[in-house]
Coordinates of C-alpha atoms in Angstrom, one line a residue:
M107 CA 0.1 0.0 -0.1
G108 CA 1.5 3.5 -0.9
C109 CA 1.6 6.4 1.2
S110 CA 0.5 9.5 -0.5
S111 CA 1.8 12.9 0.2
S112 CA -0.6 14.8 -0.3
L113 CA -2.1 15.6 3.6
P114 CA -5.9 14.9 4.6
D115 CA -8.5 18.0 4.8
F116 CA -9.0 17.0 8.3
L117 CA -5.4 17.8 9.7
P118 CA -5.2 20.9 11.8
Y119 CA -3.3 23.7 9.8
N120 CA -0.8 24.1 11.9
I121 CA 0.1 20.7 12.2
R122 CA -0.2 20.8 8.5
D123 CA 2.1 24.1 7.7
C124 CA 4.9 22.4 10.1
I125 CA 4.7 18.3 7.9
H126 CA 5.2 21.4 4.8
D127 CA 7.8 23.2 6.4
R128 CA 10.1 20.2 7.7
G129 CA 9.5 18.1 4.3
V130 CA 8.1 15.7 6.1
A131 CA 5.5 14.7 3.0
N132 CA 8.4 13.0 1.2
S133 CA 9.4 11.2 4.5
T134 CA 13.3 10.0 5.0
G135 CA 11.7 7.0 7.3
G136 CA 13.0 8.1 10.4
L137 CA 10.3 7.6 12.4
G138 CA 9.9 7.7 16.1
N139 CA 9.3 4.7 18.6
I140 CA 9.9 2.4 15.2
N141 CA 12.6 0.1 14.7
N142 CA 14.1 -1.4 12.0
E143 CA 12.5 -4.9 10.8
N144 CA 15.5 -7.0 10.2
S145 CA 19.0 -5.4 10.8
A146 CA 20.8 -2.5 11.0
T147 CA 21.9 -2.2 7.5
D148 CA 18.1 -2.7 6.6
S149 CA 17.4 0.8 7.1
K150 CA 14.6 0.8 4.8
N151 CA 12.3 -1.9 6.6
L152 CA 11.1 0.2 9.7
K153 CA 8.2 -0.7 11.7
V154 CA 5.6 0.4 14.4
K155 CA 4.0 -0.6 17.1
L156 CA 0.5 0.6 16.9
V157 CA -2.8 0.2 19.7
L158 CA -6.2 1.1 19.4
L159 CA -8.2 2.0 22.3
G160 CA -12.1 2.3 23.1
D161 CA -15.5 1.4 24.2
S162 CA -16.8 -2.4 22.8
G163 CA -19.0 -1.7 19.9
V164 CA -17.2 1.4 18.1
G165 CA -15.4 -0.5 15.0
K166 CA -12.1 -0.5 16.1
S167 CA -11.8 -4.3 14.6
C168 CA -13.9 -2.6 11.3
I169 CA -11.4 0.4 11.3
V170 CA -8.3 -2.2 11.3
L171 CA -9.9 -4.8 8.8
R172 CA -11.1 -2.0 6.4
F173 CA -7.0 -0.6 6.8
V174 CA -5.2 -4.3 6.7
R175 CA -7.5 -6.2 4.3
G176 CA -9.8 -3.7 2.4
Q177 CA -13.0 -5.3 3.9
F178 CA -15.9 -4.2 5.9
D179 CA -18.1 -6.9 8.1
P180 CA -20.7 -5.5 10.0
T181 CA -21.2 -9.0 11.7
S182 CA -17.4 -8.9 12.9
K183 CA -17.4 -10.4 16.9
V184 CA -16.4 -8.1 19.7
T185 CA -12.7 -8.4 19.9
I186 CA -11.9 -11.1 23.2
G187 CA -8.3 -11.1 24.3
A188 CA -5.3 -10.0 22.1
S189 CA -6.1 -9.2 18.5
F190 CA -3.0 -8.3 16.1
L191 CA -2.9 -7.4 12.4
S192 CA -0.1 -6.2 10.4
Q193 CA 0.1 -3.7 7.2
T194 CA 2.5 -2.3 5.5
L195 CA 3.1 1.3 4.0
A196 CA 5.3 2.2 1.3
L197 CA 6.9 5.9 1.5
E198 CA 7.7 7.9 -2.1
D199 CA 11.3 7.0 -1.0
S200 CA 11.4 3.4 -1.2
T201 CA 11.1 2.7 2.6
T202 CA 8.4 0.5 3.9
V203 CA 6.9 1.0 7.2
K204 CA 4.8 -2.3 8.9
F205 CA 2.5 -1.5 11.3
E206 CA 1.9 -3.6 14.2
I207 CA -1.5 -2.8 15.4
W208 CA -3.0 -3.9 18.3
D209 CA -6.8 -3.7 18.8
T210 CA -7.1 -4.5 22.6
A211 CA -5.9 -2.8 26.2
G212 CA -3.1 -3.3 27.3
Q213 CA -0.7 -3.4 25.0
E214 CA 0.3 0.7 24.9
R215 CA 4.1 -0.2 26.3
G216 CA 6.3 0.4 23.5
A217 CA 3.5 2.0 20.6
G218 CA 4.8 4.7 18.9
A219 CA 1.1 5.6 17.7
A220 CA -2.0 5.4 20.0
I221 CA -6.2 5.6 17.6
V222 CA -8.9 6.2 20.7
V223 CA -11.8 5.7 19.4
Y224 CA -15.4 6.2 19.4
D225 CA -19.0 5.6 18.3
I226 CA -20.5 9.3 16.8
T227 CA -23.6 8.3 17.6
S228 CA -22.9 7.1 21.4
A229 CA -22.4 9.6 23.9
E230 CA -21.3 7.1 26.6
S231 CA -18.4 5.8 24.2
F232 CA -17.1 9.5 23.7
N233 CA -17.2 9.3 27.7
K234 CA -14.8 6.1 27.6
A235 CA -12.7 7.5 25.1
Q236 CA -11.7 10.1 27.0
Y237 CA -11.0 8.2 30.1
W238 CA -8.2 6.3 27.5
V239 CA -6.9 9.3 26.9
K240 CA -5.7 9.8 30.0
E241 CA -4.9 6.3 30.2
L242 CA -2.5 6.5 27.7
Q243 CA -1.3 9.7 29.2
R244 CA -0.4 8.3 32.1
H245 CA 1.4 5.1 30.9
G246 CA 2.2 5.4 27.3
S247 CA 5.6 7.5 26.2
Q248 CA 5.8 10.9 26.6
D249 CA 6.6 11.1 22.5
M250 CA 3.5 8.3 21.7
I251 CA 1.6 10.0 18.9
M252 CA -2.4 9.9 20.0
A253 CA -5.4 10.1 17.4
L254 CA -8.7 11.0 18.7
V255 CA -11.3 9.2 15.8
G256 CA -14.9 9.3 15.8
N257 CA -16.0 6.4 14.2
K258 CA -19.5 5.5 12.1
A259 CA -19.3 9.0 10.1
D260 CA -21.9 7.3 7.7
L261 CA -24.8 7.6 10.4
H262 CA -24.3 11.3 10.5
E263 CA -28.3 11.8 10.7
K264 CA -28.0 9.6 14.6
R265 CA -24.9 11.3 15.5
T266 CA -25.0 12.7 19.3
V267 CA -21.4 13.4 19.6
S268 CA -20.3 17.1 17.8
S269 CA -17.5 17.2 15.8
Q270 CA -16.6 20.5 17.4
E271 CA -17.0 18.9 21.1
A272 CA -14.7 16.2 19.7
Q273 CA -11.8 18.7 17.9
E274 CA -12.0 20.6 21.2
H275 CA -10.8 17.4 23.5
A276 CA -8.4 16.4 21.0
D277 CA -7.0 20.3 21.6
M278 CA -7.0 20.3 24.9
N279 CA -5.0 16.6 24.5
N280 CA -2.2 17.2 21.9
M281 CA -4.1 14.8 19.5
F282 CA -5.0 15.2 16.1
F283 CA -9.3 14.3 15.4
V284 CA -10.8 12.7 12.4
E285 CA -14.3 11.2 11.7
T286 CA -14.1 7.9 10.0
S287 CA -16.3 5.2 8.3
A288 CA -14.9 2.1 8.6
K289 CA -18.0 1.0 6.2
T290 CA -17.5 3.1 3.2
A291 CA -13.8 3.5 3.8
D292 CA -13.6 7.3 4.5
N293 CA -10.6 8.9 6.0
I294 CA -9.5 5.1 7.1
N295 CA -6.4 5.4 4.9
Q296 CA -5.7 8.9 5.5
L297 CA -5.5 8.0 9.2
F298 CA -2.7 5.6 9.5
E299 CA -0.9 7.8 6.7
V300 CA -0.9 11.0 8.9
C301 CA 0.3 8.9 12.1
I302 CA 2.8 7.7 9.9
K303 CA 3.9 11.6 8.9
I304 CA 3.4 13.1 12.1
L305 CA 5.8 10.7 13.9
D306 CA 8.2 11.7 11.1
Y307 CA 7.8 15.0 12.0
S308 CA 7.8 15.0 15.9
K309 CA 11.4 12.6 15.5
Q310 CA 12.6 15.9 13.0
F311 CA 11.7 18.1 15.6
A312 CA 13.0 16.4 18.7
F313 CA 16.5 16.6 17.3
A314 CA 16.0 19.9 16.2
R315 CA 16.0 20.6 20.3
R316 CA 18.3 18.7 21.4
E317 CA 20.8 20.1 18.5
L318 CA 19.7 23.5 20.0
V319 CA 19.9 22.6 23.4
T320 CA 23.5 21.1 22.4
N321 CA 24.8 24.8 21.0
V322 CA 23.9 26.4 23.9
T323 CA 25.1 24.4 26.4
K324 CA 28.7 24.9 24.6
T325 CA 28.1 28.6 24.3
L326 CA 26.7 29.7 27.7
D327 CA 28.3 29.1 31.3
L328 CA 25.1 27.3 32.4
P329 CA 26.4 27.2 36.6
K330 CA 27.2 31.1 36.0
L331 CA 24.1 31.5 34.7
Y332 CA 21.6 29.6 36.6
S333 CA 23.6 30.8 39.7
G334 CA 22.6 34.6 39.0
V335 CA 19.1 34.2 37.7
Y336 CA 18.3 31.0 39.7
P337 CA 20.5 30.8 43.0
E338 CA 18.4 28.2 44.1
L339 CA 19.4 26.1 41.0
G340 CA 23.1 26.8 41.1
H341 CA 24.2 23.8 43.3
V342 CA 22.7 21.6 40.8
H343 CA 24.8 22.9 37.8
G344 CA 27.8 23.7 39.7

């Protein structure tokens, strides 16, 4: 499956601008929490662990099946225990990224991305999604990419959760938000493509930040600076 260089319309403008400014649309494959699949010399084959969380019946398994197999099965059973599937995206520079997708709670450790799903026709599922967001913030890695996904967008006439309310919650928690339909495939592939692009941008940003800190520490006398401005910190850096 190929990864398009164009960014979906649902992506917030501030993130879209950052991705374009950094050239992440033509990704080099350097992705946060992504490991080489085979060896250090096989840098073009990468993998990322991704988890889906949310209340039962919101369509997590349907989203995964639509993405991995291009299928929709409305009779699919509620996932019991661990459920694992994989899918590979090909980036424009010939790098391949293999998603290891876990459709179950308890697999957050080591995940590079998490997708929290709710049903737009169920306010209760949206409340549960907010719980999962808090759990990820407590137990997930600091650089984990999180997406808030309102599924069953094809049932918009039965909507009980407004897109504005969901967007506001996503903004407050540094997530990106999108509404999907596993039934019609609307925004399914784009959801996973954006996860890859934001992961890549996040790594580039972190690298630039580390470079900046390194350069600053080389040019400033930090013990003297901290002692003068924050005397109580002088002993820490002195």
